[in-house]
Each structure stands twice: as C-alpha cells, then as structure tokens.
Amino acid sequence: MDSVPALDEPLKKVLGPATAKVMAEHLGLHTVGDLLHHYPRRYEERGQLTHLADLPMDEHVTVVAQVADARLHTFASSRAPRGKGQRLEVTITDGSGRLQLVFFGAGVHKPHKELLPGTRAMFAGKVSVFNRRLQLAHPAYELLRGDAEETVETWAGALIPIYPATAKLESWKIGKALQTVLPSAQEAADPLPESLREGRGLVPLPEALLKIHRPHTKADIEEARARLKWDEAFVLQVALARRRHADAQLPAVPRRPRPDGILAAFDDRLPFTLTEGQRKVSEEIFADLATDHPMHRLLQGEVGSGKTLVALRAMLAVVDAGGQAAMLAPTEVLAQQHHRSVTEMMGELAQGGMLGGAENATKVVLLTGSMGAAARRHALLDLATGEAGIVIGTHALIEDKVQFHDLGLVVVDEQHRFGVEQRDALRGKGKQPPHLLVMTATPIPRTVAMTVFGDLETSVLDQLPAGRSPIVSHVVPAADKPHFLARAWERVREEVEKGHQAYVVCPRIGDEEDGAKAKKKSDEDEAEKRPPLAVLDTAEQLARGPLAGLRVEALHGRMQPDDKDAVMRRFAAGEVDVLVATTVIEVGVNVPNATVMVIMDADRFGVSQLHQLRGRVGRGSAPGLCLLVSEMPEASAARQRLNAVASTLDGFELSRIDLEQRREGDVLGQAQSGTRSSLRMLAVIDDEEVIAEAREEATRIVAADPELERLPALRTALDALLDEEREQYLEKG
C-alpha cells in the first residue's frame, strides 16, 4: 500500500524549521504521524490546578488556574544597588490550593500588564522551593481569554490536553501544532484487522486519534485509550510472533544426551537431589535441544535457585551429543567464578585428556581478555579442535580469532548486560544456528517477559534448593537514628566472631577525578546532595574505626583483573573478614560463609539491584542478614522503596514495584537496544490482559499469514515500529 504523504510529511514543512528542530531533538518527533502519536499525558478541566501537594519537585509542570493577586516589589541588589531591582509575585489558585509565581528584572513588565487578578491562564515551569513554599520562577504562560477566535477554537471543550513537554516547548505549543496536523488523522491506515477490531468493540484509528487529542467527554478519552493500547500491544506482539515463526524455520542440529554419557555420570555424582523445579525446567530444555530448530529459551530464577546447575546439565547434554557449549558472563569476576564452580561440580569429568580424568570427561576452558598469551593460545586451540566441550568467558569469546569445532549451545548469563550485537556475534560462530539459553536472576513480571523477551519461551525456577537459609532484611535510618548504624557494625563484628564473613556495598569507587568539579558545584548550590559513599573511603574508615582489628579489604571494577581475582579468592578462602565492594559482587559471587551484608546509601540502588545484592548472603546453612543503610527521611519515596525490599524476599513482587516506580519506557528502551520505547499508551504492568490477548491474536494471525500479505496496513505499522535499529534488535535477539 502506498504510504500516505500526509503522515510521512516532515514536520519541518508543516510547522517550520524552528519548531520542527525542537520536536526532533527533544521529543524524537520527525513526521506528522509521529506528532499524532504524541499523546496527552493527562487532561485538565478549566481552572483545575494539579493538586499542589502532588506537584513534583524539580519537574516541569503545566497548571491551569486563576490569578488571585499580583504584587510588584522593588529591592536593592548587587546589580541594582539603588533599590531599582524589581520582583513580581503572582499568586494563582484553583479554589483548592495556591501557588506562587515569581518574575524578576526586565521580565516583570509583560506579566505585570497581563496577569491581573481574575485572569485565567495556563502556566508551565519547573517547581522549586523558596522560603519553604513551592513556586514557579519565570513560568511560561498562555492566557485563556475566550474572546479571540483562535483561542476559543483552540481551547474549546472542557478538557485541555496536557502533553509531555520540555522547557523549550510548552504543552500548549504542542497542542497548537497538533491542531494543525489533526486533519491528517483521517488518512491514518488502520493496522488492526477489521474482524479483530469489531470483535473487541474498538473504535477505528482515525476516530481514536481525534478523541485522544480533542476529547469532548471523559468517555472519549477512555475509548481512545482502549483502542491505542491495543495498537501498541498488537503491533509489538506481531513483530515478536514473526520473529518466533522465522526462528522455527531455521535449521539446527538436534542434541540428545546419551544414556551412559557425561550427563548421566554427572547426575550420579551430585551430592543432592534436584528440586522439582530444576527437574521440570531441565525437561523443558532437553525437549527443546532435541528438536531440529534452535531453542530460544529464557530461564528466570530467583537468586540462588540453582540456575547454574540447570545450565550446566544442558551444556553436558550438548557435549554428550558431540557438540560444544559456550557460557557468556558479563564480567571477568563472574566468568572466573562460574569456571571455578563448574569445574568443582564436575570433578574428574572436567579433566578430559588429563591424568586422573574420567573416561567420558571433557575439558572446561576459561577465556577472558586479561589472560596471558600462552594460556589464551592453549584455550583457543582446545576450542578449535573440539578438545574443550565447555568454554566459559567474557565478551573475549566473541572476537574473530575464536573458532569452535562445533558450537551447539550458547548460554548467556545476566542477559540485560549484553548488547544484542554481542549475543549475535557468538551465535554466528556455529556451523548452524546454535541453541540459545538466556539466564537472568532479575525476576521479570510475566507481561514484561511477554513484551521484552517475547521471542523467547520462558522457564521459571521459583523454588530454593534445600539447605538455603532465609535472609532477614532491615532498614537502618542512619540520619534519624545514628545508634542504629553503630549497632549494624556491632552485628558485623558478632558474625565475624562466629567465624562468618561480611560484605559492605557502596555506590561509588572513590578514586574518581571529578572531586574538584563536585566541590565547585556544591559551593554554588548548598542544597546539592552529598556524593554517594565510596568503597575506598569506607574501607579505610571501617578498618580504622568500628571494624578495627578485622581483616577488611576493598574490591571494585577498576582494579586489575588479577588483583580482583586474588581478593575474591582470599575472601572465598576465609582470609578476609569484611569485603567492601561496589556492585561488582551483584551477580553470581558465591561465598556460602558470608552471612551479613551492609548496603551503604541503599536508596541510590534500584529495587531489583538491592534484591540481587542481598542474594549474595544466606547461601550456606547459617541465616543471612541484610542491612539497608539510608539517610533519607522516613516519609520519602526512597525509604518506602527500601521498606518494600526489607518486607519481602519475593523477587517477582519486587520487580513489579520496581517497574511501577520507574517508567516502563526505561525497561523497554533498555531492552530495545536503546531505541525510544514504542510504548506511549500501554502500561506493561497494568495492561497484562491486553498484552496476553494481543499475543494470542498475533500468534494466530502470523501462523495463518506470516508475510501479512492480506494485511497491508498492519505491515505499514510494523515498518514504522521496526525502524532499522529495532528491526536489527529483533533480528539479533
């Protein structure tokens, strides 16, 4: 179908170069179609002020209100020593609350003439506090007169749309631009198949666009939203369904374990029985590996649920079938950790070709960027000849020099830390597409999994293995109750006296060179927050102060790899009592003897990250303790977040909280290779039903018509969603 010129028209031609430039740079809007899909954030009824208690600090707000009074003050200042400085203070109200506006200097003349008591207007600006009162300094404003014809036309109807705006382009200017392009909405091609739309009672797309931008009633808004949510969910799910369909057509070598092979020998030597969950997930994986098209599976498991064991059994099944398996880890610390734990679990089965190796053993090699040349050459040779059945490494695995004899399975640990290109490069090293298993310890709510990882089948490990101890978490309010912090350090000492070890986690390393810059800034602005606590300073203060006499060491990402590994080995061997670290320990570090973790400035970490960190303790038979230290006041959102983390160990519950607090745009944007999230109307958490139904419909439609030949308008919408970058993302995902 020919694209409709009106919707493809660059905004430059329609709105002029200056406005178009701001829209492109600040809002990512380039065409008439983009602007039509820039939906209002909310709607104001005339004279309704955003509740003053809800005005967010430091954010750009738009309010509709009436001027209550306006006063011009003169004052002396360094610029106007003779008392000629002028300040205009305007109080606005909506009957339920009041807000102060201030204008200074030459900027007072126009508002002094226009903002007379009784005048109604829209005001936009950044909320700040002065003398303990909220205010807008130099807000932009638009009078709501209702006399000039254009204004009546523009502000007709009781509902005024408030758009996501920027300091450079106020909401009402976006509204005026939309007024110009709104007639083009009639040309919008409807991506939903007619039968689907009518079956679900959804309004046509042109009608939805008119109603979302110019509603007459609240029912108009609801109808438009219901329709536009379906568009977003459905088009995205069709893209993912086509991806799954294309993957199912790819050839792969089926990999089935031998009944008397290395996997059977490994299972025999396990000192414990698998949990029900581990058995079930392993069966799902083995069934996928036995098919002749590549497995694409996401394995979600709570911290410590035994994902590594499940992945290792999958790798051994592939080795049994004559193939090789590669495990990709995001950091050297983690790659070394995995290599150690895999070789320990396998024992003589990991000593292929060596004295003392079992009969059906294989080699397990490590490949990282910082290895010496000789060790690296050796590892590369073992991979090329097929001598090594399993390789564990960082992105050094992806380099051109690395050749596999027969790569059958790629296991990616902590998926969110790898770029799509990195995964793709590794998958490209198989003679045929290898099977793919993606693991994450960050629990992902079902809807996010369906949206972000919708091209992967999902398995969930939600049982903890027997012998895992519970973790108790407490918030330590360091500013309100300093004695609580003193008690926290006593608790660390008590654990060490019992023969256990502790982690102290800080947000920053402390050898950054921006100290001077930070100093300069805080002179100008005393209200600036202090910088987050740093590993190097904290380690020193603890060793001299509350933890004097204990063996305290520091670990952070900027250390040399050998030094990092040496510290981790000493800690694992029990030669270090307290490890003060950054989040390098967040993923996969396994020291069962560590029982307590103190997280400094815990409010600087995300919910999921805190949950990940906490999973490093309680990994042995002794119970774990996690102390979340914060100076934030009790009523703050940050403290509520910490209370939520302290109150539950359920990672899925926490991931919902995390997602509700961040915008899902961040989640999807990150997963969609940094492109702007395509979701403007759909809320991934709240619209679970729409997403699940859209997925079913999409799967059905793609199965019947993979190329969408009978649905040209849907193809057009898909092309718009899958701009080149996102198309590559799905291709490589």
XYZ file of C-alpha atoms in Angstrom:
733
model
C 0.000 0.000 0.000
C 1.383 3.469 -0.802
C 2.356 5.385 2.287
C 0.082 8.351 2.927
C 2.061 11.515 2.213
C 0.225 13.499 4.852
C 1.526 11.216 7.628
C 5.030 10.901 6.166
C 5.313 14.657 5.707
C 8.326 16.022 7.660
C 7.251 18.418 10.421
C 9.703 20.957 9.009
C 7.375 21.532 6.053
C 4.232 21.745 8.173
C 5.366 23.624 11.299
C 8.504 25.433 10.123
C 12.157 24.585 10.815
C 12.492 26.094 14.328
C 9.601 24.171 15.959
C 10.438 21.011 13.990
C 14.029 21.131 15.241
C 12.954 21.288 18.908
C 10.435 18.467 18.365
C 13.061 16.266 16.732
C 15.816 16.946 19.267
C 13.810 16.932 22.489
C 10.796 14.725 21.767
C 12.044 12.459 18.966
C 9.181 13.575 16.662
C 10.025 13.883 12.969
C 6.863 13.428 10.895
C 3.170 14.321 11.046
C 2.480 10.688 12.011
C 4.956 10.901 14.921
C 3.239 14.008 16.234
C -0.234 12.426 16.001
C 1.081 9.612 18.205
C 2.447 12.041 20.815
C -0.451 11.600 23.218
C -1.505 13.874 26.095
C -0.112 12.823 29.470
C -3.337 13.905 31.174
C -6.204 16.387 30.794
C -7.064 19.466 32.812
C -10.567 20.739 33.265
C -10.534 24.509 33.089
C -9.396 26.088 36.301
C -8.251 22.843 37.834
C -4.792 23.035 39.327
C -2.699 19.896 39.635
C -3.149 19.279 43.371
C -0.470 21.380 44.976
C 0.532 18.602 47.355
C 1.255 16.451 44.288
C 3.446 18.924 42.428
C 6.704 17.041 41.832
C 9.888 18.889 42.784
C 12.350 19.780 40.012
C 9.919 18.677 37.329
C 8.306 20.580 34.520
C 4.583 21.032 35.248
C 1.658 22.649 33.475
C -1.193 24.068 35.562
C -4.456 25.814 34.690
C -5.536 28.440 37.228
C -6.794 31.914 38.012
C -4.707 34.858 39.232
C -5.649 35.731 42.846
C -3.281 38.674 43.278
C -0.129 40.227 41.828
C 2.384 42.463 43.641
C 5.410 44.310 42.314
C 8.307 44.733 44.798
C 11.461 46.806 44.415
C 14.697 45.855 46.163
C 18.383 46.670 46.203
C 20.869 44.088 44.866
C 24.433 43.990 43.545
C 23.061 44.575 40.034
C 20.623 47.277 41.072
C 22.241 48.985 44.102
C 19.826 51.946 44.206
C 16.811 49.830 45.021
C 15.825 49.565 41.367
C 15.622 45.737 41.284
C 12.089 44.566 40.535
C 10.317 41.340 41.518
C 6.745 40.458 40.543
C 4.995 37.939 42.798
C 1.778 36.440 41.418
C -0.420 34.080 43.441
C -2.606 31.705 41.434
C -5.397 29.498 42.725
C -7.968 26.980 41.605
C -10.099 27.275 44.733
C -8.447 24.266 46.398
C -4.808 25.353 46.508
C -2.446 28.280 45.889
C 0.893 28.558 44.122
C 3.323 31.453 43.862
C 4.884 32.617 40.579
C 7.892 34.969 40.543
C 9.311 37.134 37.761
C 12.480 39.294 38.050
C 14.154 42.220 36.350
C 13.086 43.220 32.860
C 10.958 40.069 32.731
C 8.305 41.627 35.022
C 6.799 44.137 32.556
C 4.692 41.857 30.324
C 3.243 39.652 33.111
C 2.615 42.756 35.251
C 0.354 44.110 32.492
C -1.293 40.765 31.615
C -1.625 38.757 34.836
C -4.309 40.840 36.546
C -6.453 39.334 39.340
C -9.255 37.233 37.857
C -7.285 36.334 34.694
C -7.297 32.625 33.766
C -4.238 31.116 32.131
C -2.124 28.014 31.687
C 1.290 28.204 33.376
C 4.283 25.961 32.736
C 7.576 25.865 34.608
C 9.871 23.976 36.925
C 8.725 23.540 40.525
C 11.197 24.808 43.130
C 11.058 25.736 46.817
C 11.749 29.209 48.199
C 11.206 30.078 51.867
C 9.594 26.662 52.326
C 6.929 27.468 49.733
C 6.515 25.899 46.312
C 6.963 28.312 43.455
C 7.433 28.565 39.686
C 10.148 31.033 38.693
C 9.630 32.779 35.333
C 6.962 30.353 34.116
C 5.782 30.500 30.511
C 2.045 31.205 30.331
C -0.830 31.320 27.873
C -3.926 33.422 28.675
C -7.282 31.643 28.336
C -9.418 34.558 27.205
C -12.147 33.065 25.086
C -12.567 36.267 23.026
C -10.115 35.942 20.122
C -11.475 33.398 17.662
C -8.321 31.259 17.611
C -8.259 30.935 21.381
C -11.896 29.888 21.514
C -11.197 27.310 18.819
C -8.016 26.078 20.496
C -9.429 25.836 23.986
C -12.960 24.777 23.082
C -14.269 21.860 25.111
C -13.884 21.489 28.827
C -10.884 19.142 28.636
C -7.490 20.677 27.964
C -4.853 18.108 26.909
C -1.526 18.414 28.759
C 1.308 16.975 26.652
C 4.685 15.597 27.678
C 6.634 18.823 27.117
C 10.116 20.237 27.513
C 11.476 23.540 28.768
C 11.960 24.516 25.104
C 8.411 23.680 24.012
C 5.433 24.148 26.329
C 2.431 21.851 26.328
C 0.105 24.408 24.691
C 2.520 24.984 21.808
C 2.467 21.239 21.174
C -1.334 21.451 21.375
C -1.377 24.193 18.729
C 0.943 22.164 16.472
C -1.424 19.213 16.816
C -4.350 21.405 15.863
C -2.522 21.990 12.554
C -1.889 18.302 11.785
C -5.054 16.770 13.248
C -6.935 16.687 9.910
C -4.295 14.198 8.697
C -5.591 11.684 11.257
C -8.332 10.829 8.749
C -5.608 9.385 6.493
C -4.248 7.026 9.176
C -4.226 3.435 7.902
C -5.736 1.099 10.499
C -3.312 -1.696 11.476
C -5.917 -3.804 13.305
C -7.690 -6.402 11.138
C -11.345 -5.391 10.883
C -12.634 -8.658 12.377
C -10.427 -8.179 15.430
C -11.410 -4.544 15.879
C -15.140 -5.202 15.589
C -14.956 -8.354 17.687
C -13.470 -6.343 20.547
C -15.640 -3.263 20.087
C -12.715 -0.910 19.393
C -13.148 2.426 17.577
C -11.342 2.972 14.202
C -7.869 4.534 14.408
C -8.733 7.975 12.896
C -11.546 8.339 15.438
C -9.245 7.282 18.292
C -6.643 9.902 17.288
C -9.276 12.672 17.176
C -10.704 11.647 20.534
C -7.325 11.396 22.301
C -6.270 14.915 21.202
C -9.659 16.688 21.259
C -11.960 14.835 23.632
C -15.358 16.283 24.490
C -16.002 13.893 27.365
C -14.052 11.567 29.614
C -15.699 8.650 27.806
C -13.981 9.845 24.581
C -10.617 9.552 26.330
C -11.370 6.041 27.617
C -12.452 4.834 24.168
C -9.364 6.300 22.525
C -7.010 4.863 25.142
C -8.501 1.384 24.926
C -8.004 1.433 21.165
C -4.473 2.889 21.152
C -3.285 0.438 23.821
C -4.438 -2.404 21.599
C -2.491 -0.968 18.651
C 0.742 -0.828 20.613
C 0.366 -4.255 22.188
C -0.748 -5.909 18.976
C 1.838 -4.453 16.580
C 4.667 -5.294 19.004
C 3.348 -8.827 19.536
C 3.048 -9.345 15.761
C 6.713 -8.344 15.415
C 7.661 -10.874 18.097
C 5.381 -13.591 16.690
C 7.015 -13.182 13.261
C 10.401 -13.462 14.960
C 9.352 -16.712 16.672
C 7.908 -18.005 13.412
C 11.117 -17.231 11.495
C 13.231 -18.906 14.210
C 11.104 -22.015 13.986
C 12.036 -22.259 10.273
C 15.808 -22.150 10.952
C 17.678 -25.458 10.914
C 19.601 -26.645 13.982
C 21.328 -29.865 14.953
C 19.216 -31.829 17.477
C 21.321 -32.555 20.579
C 20.219 -35.541 22.659
C 22.207 -36.813 25.672
C 23.434 -40.431 25.661
C 22.018 -42.684 28.389
C 25.562 -43.604 29.553
C 27.231 -40.291 28.750
C 28.776 -37.437 30.684
C 25.388 -36.058 31.833
C 24.422 -39.393 33.444
C 27.855 -39.596 35.118
C 27.467 -36.024 36.396
C 23.984 -36.692 37.812
C 25.338 -39.784 39.610
C 27.979 -37.756 41.417
C 25.643 -34.959 42.582
C 25.587 -34.972 46.419
C 21.915 -33.861 46.482
C 18.725 -34.451 44.523
C 17.427 -31.828 42.097
C 14.435 -29.755 43.202
C 11.112 -30.383 41.479
C 11.556 -27.045 39.669
C 15.064 -27.896 38.430
C 13.821 -31.230 37.073
C 10.838 -29.662 35.307
C 12.886 -26.847 33.724
C 15.622 -29.303 32.652
C 12.999 -31.424 30.884
C 11.692 -28.333 29.000
C 15.271 -27.526 27.931
C 16.120 -31.109 26.877
C 12.903 -31.260 24.810
C 13.961 -28.029 23.006
C 17.524 -29.286 22.438
C 16.183 -32.448 20.774
C 14.351 -30.509 18.027
C 15.777 -29.578 14.640
C 15.266 -25.822 15.047
C 17.151 -23.634 17.532
C 15.954 -23.383 21.128
C 15.315 -19.797 22.276
C 14.604 -20.010 25.981
C 14.715 -17.519 28.854
C 15.490 -19.109 32.229
C 14.382 -16.888 35.096
C 15.329 -17.916 38.571
C 15.462 -16.260 41.938
C 18.936 -15.541 43.253
C 20.256 -18.897 44.436
C 17.580 -21.089 42.845
C 20.214 -23.210 41.091
C 20.119 -21.808 37.538
C 23.824 -22.523 37.003
C 23.242 -26.212 37.711
C 20.365 -26.357 35.203
C 22.505 -24.584 32.579
C 25.437 -26.932 33.230
C 23.231 -30.013 32.716
C 22.076 -28.508 29.382
C 25.713 -27.925 28.382
C 26.627 -31.520 29.295
C 23.703 -32.836 27.215
C 25.147 -30.988 24.201
C 28.670 -32.317 24.894
C 27.132 -35.816 25.059
C 25.748 -35.259 21.573
C 29.208 -34.335 20.229
C 28.769 -30.541 20.345
C 30.347 -27.705 22.325
C 28.710 -25.249 24.715
C 29.751 -21.670 25.468
C 28.716 -19.654 28.511
C 28.919 -15.884 28.219
C 29.302 -13.946 31.512
C 29.191 -10.141 31.835
C 32.334 -9.665 33.973
C 35.680 -11.374 34.485
C 34.929 -11.883 38.188
C 31.751 -13.742 37.238
C 33.376 -15.752 34.407
C 36.116 -16.911 36.799
C 33.520 -17.683 39.464
C 31.444 -19.786 37.011
C 34.577 -21.582 35.806
C 35.561 -22.449 39.377
C 32.104 -23.670 40.392
C 31.579 -25.682 37.154
C 34.955 -27.463 37.440
C 34.309 -28.135 41.150
C 30.842 -29.572 40.433
C 32.191 -31.756 37.608
C 35.342 -33.004 39.369
C 37.227 -35.563 37.235
C 34.562 -35.135 34.493
C 36.174 -31.750 33.751
C 39.643 -33.245 33.259
C 39.330 -34.550 29.701
C 42.703 -35.648 28.277
C 44.408 -35.265 31.666
C 45.774 -37.818 34.106
C 43.046 -38.704 36.583
C 40.307 -37.552 34.200
C 37.210 -39.762 33.949
C 36.692 -41.925 30.876
C 33.996 -39.724 29.296
C 35.417 -36.428 30.633
C 35.668 -33.208 28.633
C 37.761 -30.072 29.075
C 36.302 -26.909 30.585
C 38.283 -23.841 29.495
C 38.164 -20.216 30.616
C 38.644 -17.383 28.129
C 38.880 -13.767 29.308
C 40.507 -10.612 27.961
C 43.219 -10.449 30.603
C 44.645 -13.987 30.192
C 48.326 -14.389 29.352
C 49.213 -15.081 25.706
C 50.276 -18.707 26.277
C 47.158 -19.684 28.276
C 44.993 -17.957 25.696
C 46.647 -19.789 22.771
C 46.101 -23.053 24.576
C 42.405 -22.307 25.225
C 41.824 -21.268 21.576
C 43.430 -24.493 20.342
C 41.214 -26.617 22.647
C 38.129 -24.875 21.235
C 39.145 -25.208 17.584
C 39.956 -28.927 17.900
C 36.863 -29.731 19.952
C 39.036 -30.929 22.843
C 37.155 -28.494 25.121
C 33.446 -29.296 25.315
C 32.663 -26.301 27.507
C 34.070 -22.766 27.409
C 33.218 -20.061 29.909
C 34.211 -16.500 29.159
C 33.503 -12.812 28.854
C 32.988 -10.991 25.556
C 36.552 -12.133 24.702
C 34.658 -15.195 23.363
C 33.197 -13.039 20.611
C 36.476 -11.971 18.995
C 37.235 -13.073 15.438
C 40.143 -15.291 16.499
C 37.845 -17.592 18.496
C 36.860 -20.617 16.383
C 34.699 -23.522 17.569
C 34.840 -27.114 16.352
C 31.022 -27.491 16.623
C 29.170 -24.906 18.714
C 25.806 -26.374 19.748
C 24.613 -24.228 22.670
C 25.138 -20.646 23.836
C 24.237 -19.837 27.449
C 24.041 -16.102 28.178
C 24.179 -15.180 31.872
C 22.529 -11.955 33.025
C 21.054 -11.162 29.629
C 20.437 -7.464 30.334
C 24.168 -6.737 30.496
C 24.879 -7.815 26.940
C 24.280 -5.888 23.778
C 22.314 -7.655 21.099
C 25.344 -7.449 18.789
C 27.475 -9.397 21.278
C 24.977 -12.241 21.531
C 24.609 -12.285 17.771
C 28.358 -12.462 17.155
C 28.632 -15.511 19.396
C 25.657 -17.229 17.790
C 27.269 -16.643 14.397
C 30.164 -18.948 15.369
C 28.109 -22.127 14.965
C 28.080 -24.056 11.654
C 24.297 -23.930 12.001
C 22.454 -21.623 14.408
C 23.231 -22.946 17.925
C 20.572 -23.373 20.605
C 20.284 -20.350 22.936
C 19.588 -20.306 26.670
C 19.372 -16.882 28.315
C 19.543 -16.736 32.123
C 18.563 -13.926 34.449
C 18.361 -13.633 38.231
C 16.326 -10.440 37.897
C 12.747 -11.681 38.112
C 10.727 -10.258 35.257
C 6.960 -9.860 35.582
C 5.103 -12.031 33.084
C 3.947 -9.104 30.965
C 7.457 -7.679 30.651
C 8.730 -11.105 29.679
C 5.999 -11.238 27.006
C 6.896 -7.766 25.788
C 10.675 -7.522 26.063
C 11.626 -11.172 25.647
C 8.560 -12.103 23.633
C 10.625 -14.052 21.108
C 11.871 -16.400 23.852
C 9.986 -19.217 25.553
C 10.132 -18.720 29.325
C 11.008 -21.133 32.136
C 10.850 -20.076 35.773
C 12.748 -21.567 38.733
C 10.951 -20.385 41.834
C 11.993 -22.940 44.475
C 15.112 -22.515 46.559
C 17.228 -25.659 46.952
C 17.115 -27.426 50.344
C 19.673 -26.101 52.812
C 19.337 -22.464 51.710
C 18.814 -20.203 54.676
C 16.302 -17.370 54.981
C 17.570 -13.792 54.735
C 16.281 -11.156 57.162
C 16.447 -7.531 55.945
C 16.195 -4.295 57.956
C 16.336 -0.601 57.037
C 18.916 1.334 59.090
C 17.899 5.042 59.222
C 21.393 6.487 59.729
C 20.330 10.150 59.943
C 17.288 9.735 62.265
C 18.893 7.063 64.471
C 22.706 7.102 64.327
C 22.878 4.467 67.114
C 21.230 2.001 64.682
C 24.263 2.350 62.388
C 26.632 1.764 65.331
C 24.613 -1.365 66.143
C 24.944 -2.514 62.488
C 28.748 -2.544 62.807
C 28.436 -4.449 66.096
C 26.340 -7.067 64.272
C 29.096 -7.400 61.637
C 31.659 -7.990 64.427
C 29.390 -10.594 66.063
C 29.069 -12.527 62.788
C 32.845 -12.447 62.252
C 33.399 -13.690 65.823
C 31.154 -16.661 64.975
C 33.543 -17.450 62.114
C 31.418 -15.865 59.350
C 32.188 -13.073 56.841
C 30.517 -9.856 55.702
C 30.043 -7.653 52.635
C 29.788 -3.853 52.770
C 28.492 -2.412 49.480
C 28.966 1.237 48.390
C 27.643 3.029 45.275
C 30.972 4.588 44.258
C 34.645 3.587 43.986
C 36.171 6.803 45.310
C 39.190 7.328 43.053
C 37.229 9.446 40.576
C 38.908 12.616 39.387
C 35.805 14.779 39.492
C 36.258 15.863 43.112
C 37.178 19.407 42.098
C 34.159 19.759 39.858
C 31.834 18.441 42.546
C 33.328 20.914 45.034
C 32.754 23.870 42.750
C 29.160 22.895 42.131
C 28.273 22.472 45.773
C 29.619 25.949 46.589
C 27.088 27.363 44.173
C 24.311 25.165 45.422
C 24.478 24.212 49.112
C 21.341 22.142 48.736
C 23.180 19.690 46.476
C 23.176 16.168 47.889
C 26.479 14.908 49.225
C 28.226 12.488 46.853
C 27.435 8.807 47.421
C 29.695 6.900 49.805
C 32.791 5.382 48.216
C 34.447 1.989 48.642
C 37.990 3.257 49.214
C 36.997 5.835 51.873
C 34.575 3.481 53.614
C 37.066 0.585 53.735
C 39.651 2.891 55.324
C 37.209 4.391 57.852
C 35.868 0.976 58.900
C 39.352 -0.522 59.293
C 40.389 2.429 61.488
C 37.085 2.774 63.323
C 34.157 0.438 64.077
C 35.761 -2.656 62.479
C 39.348 -2.070 63.688
C 41.202 -5.341 64.137
C 39.176 -7.204 61.466
C 40.679 -8.094 58.093
C 38.995 -5.523 55.791
C 39.707 -5.401 52.018
C 38.277 -3.442 49.063
C 37.064 -4.737 45.675
C 35.913 -2.643 42.704
C 35.680 -2.703 38.930
C 38.698 -0.526 38.240
C 41.198 -2.924 39.846
C 43.454 -5.067 37.648
C 41.709 -8.395 36.851
C 44.433 -10.401 38.637
C 44.111 -8.230 41.748
C 40.310 -8.581 41.691
C 40.555 -12.336 41.393
C 43.150 -12.505 44.183
C 40.855 -10.556 46.554
C 37.863 -12.767 45.656
C 39.937 -15.915 46.211
C 41.124 -14.672 49.620
C 37.547 -13.817 50.575
C 36.266 -17.214 49.363
C 39.070 -18.930 51.319
C 38.065 -17.094 54.519
C 41.248 -14.989 54.681
C 39.268 -11.719 54.551
C 36.584 -10.930 57.177
C 34.886 -7.951 55.523
C 34.814 -7.216 51.798
C 33.979 -3.573 50.986
C 32.862 -3.576 47.350
C 30.894 -1.894 44.594
C 28.170 -3.798 42.748
C 30.815 -5.988 41.051
C 29.592 -8.596 43.563
C 25.962 -8.167 42.455
C 25.888 -11.184 40.210
C 26.990 -14.736 40.790
C 29.613 -14.376 43.528
C 29.174 -17.415 45.764
C 30.702 -17.462 49.263
C 28.463 -19.628 51.500
C 30.272 -18.454 54.648
C 29.227 -14.790 54.114
C 26.184 -14.157 56.317
C 25.779 -10.385 56.571
C 25.645 -7.570 54.034
C 25.532 -3.849 54.846
C 24.458 -1.701 51.855
C 25.509 1.935 52.334
C 23.352 4.671 50.721
C 20.923 1.881 49.813
C 18.492 4.464 48.385
C 20.941 5.012 45.488
C 20.282 1.490 44.150
C 17.248 0.170 42.288
C 14.856 -2.333 43.875
C 15.926 -5.248 41.667
C 19.584 -4.415 42.235
C 19.140 -4.472 46.025
C 17.400 -7.835 45.726
C 20.278 -9.157 43.596
C 22.882 -7.908 46.056
C 21.063 -9.358 49.030
C 21.140 -12.776 47.336
C 24.897 -12.947 47.989
C 24.306 -13.785 51.688
C 22.479 -16.724 53.274
C 23.956 -19.067 50.666
C 25.112 -21.562 53.292
C 23.479 -23.178 56.312
C 23.608 -20.059 58.552
C 20.806 -17.450 58.177
C 21.580 -14.272 56.205
C 21.191 -10.667 57.343
C 20.935 -7.651 55.029
C 21.069 -4.092 56.442
C 19.927 -1.255 54.151
C 21.556 1.963 55.397
C 19.970 5.243 54.289
C 19.886 8.893 55.341
C 16.629 9.594 53.504
C 13.718 10.836 55.676
C 11.040 8.354 56.677
C 8.274 9.826 54.510
C 10.352 9.838 51.301
C 9.635 7.594 48.305
C 13.187 6.249 48.574
C 12.551 4.993 52.108
C 9.234 3.400 51.057
C 11.167 1.566 48.343
C 13.667 0.270 50.923
C 10.835 -0.785 53.242
C 9.353 -2.784 50.354
C 12.676 -4.575 49.787
C 13.009 -5.306 53.517
C 9.456 -6.672 53.743
C 9.611 -9.410 51.080
C 12.023 -11.895 49.521
C 9.707 -12.429 46.547
C 11.676 -11.143 43.560
C 8.631 -11.076 41.279
C 6.727 -8.876 43.723
C 9.757 -6.562 43.957
C 10.156 -6.404 40.192
C 6.555 -5.190 39.943
C 7.289 -2.456 42.498
C 10.462 -1.563 40.626
C 8.622 -1.298 37.344
C 5.813 0.786 38.808
C 8.373 3.252 40.173
C 10.464 3.503 37.014
C 8.695 4.215 33.760
C 8.452 1.083 31.695
C 9.909 3.148 28.891
C 13.227 2.716 30.680
C 12.794 -1.030 30.876
C 11.744 -1.432 27.270
C 14.064 1.262 25.985
C 16.997 -0.537 27.540
C 15.919 -3.869 26.146
C 15.134 -2.462 22.735
C 18.779 -1.621 22.136
C 18.430 1.911 23.396
C 15.759 2.988 20.924
C 12.942 5.117 22.248
C 10.280 2.871 23.713
C 7.441 2.276 21.278
C 5.012 2.188 24.199
C 3.323 5.504 24.838
C -0.103 4.359 25.964
C 0.433 0.788 27.143
C 1.437 0.280 30.784
C 3.212 -3.037 30.918
C 2.163 -3.824 34.487
C -1.462 -2.636 34.375
C -2.380 -3.866 30.923
C -1.492 -7.507 31.428
C -4.783 -8.673 29.914
C -4.407 -6.619 26.741
C -0.835 -7.883 26.227
C -1.776 -11.535 26.775
C -4.749 -11.292 24.395
C -2.714 -9.383 21.805
C -0.067 -12.108 21.934
C -2.676 -14.803 21.231
C -4.202 -12.841 18.335
C -0.762 -12.056 16.896
C 0.362 -15.693 17.040
C -2.841 -16.788 15.284
C -2.566 -14.167 12.530
C 1.135 -14.813 11.846
C 0.603 -18.589 11.706
C -2.046 -18.051 9.005
C -0.217 -15.319 7.067
C 3.479 -14.999 8.065
C 4.205 -12.282 5.470
C 0.986 -10.377 6.333
C 0.122 -10.207 2.632
C -3.574 -9.882 3.402
C -2.969 -7.101 5.956
C -1.056 -4.283 4.195
C -1.952 -1.649 6.823
C -0.514 -3.872 9.570
C 2.687 -4.252 7.545
C 2.941 -0.453 7.285
C 2.501 -0.093 11.065
C 5.118 -2.803 11.583
C 7.597 -0.987 9.351
C 7.034 2.164 11.376
C 7.618 0.305 14.656
C 10.606 -1.580 13.341
C 12.718 1.257 12.167
C 16.056 -0.111 11.077
C 17.625 -0.187 14.513
C 14.781 -2.029 16.188
C 14.455 -4.414 13.254
C 18.090 -5.378 13.850
C 17.355 -5.768 17.534
C 14.628 -8.320 16.844
C 16.705 -9.997 14.141
C 19.540 -10.493 16.579
C 17.516 -11.018 19.726
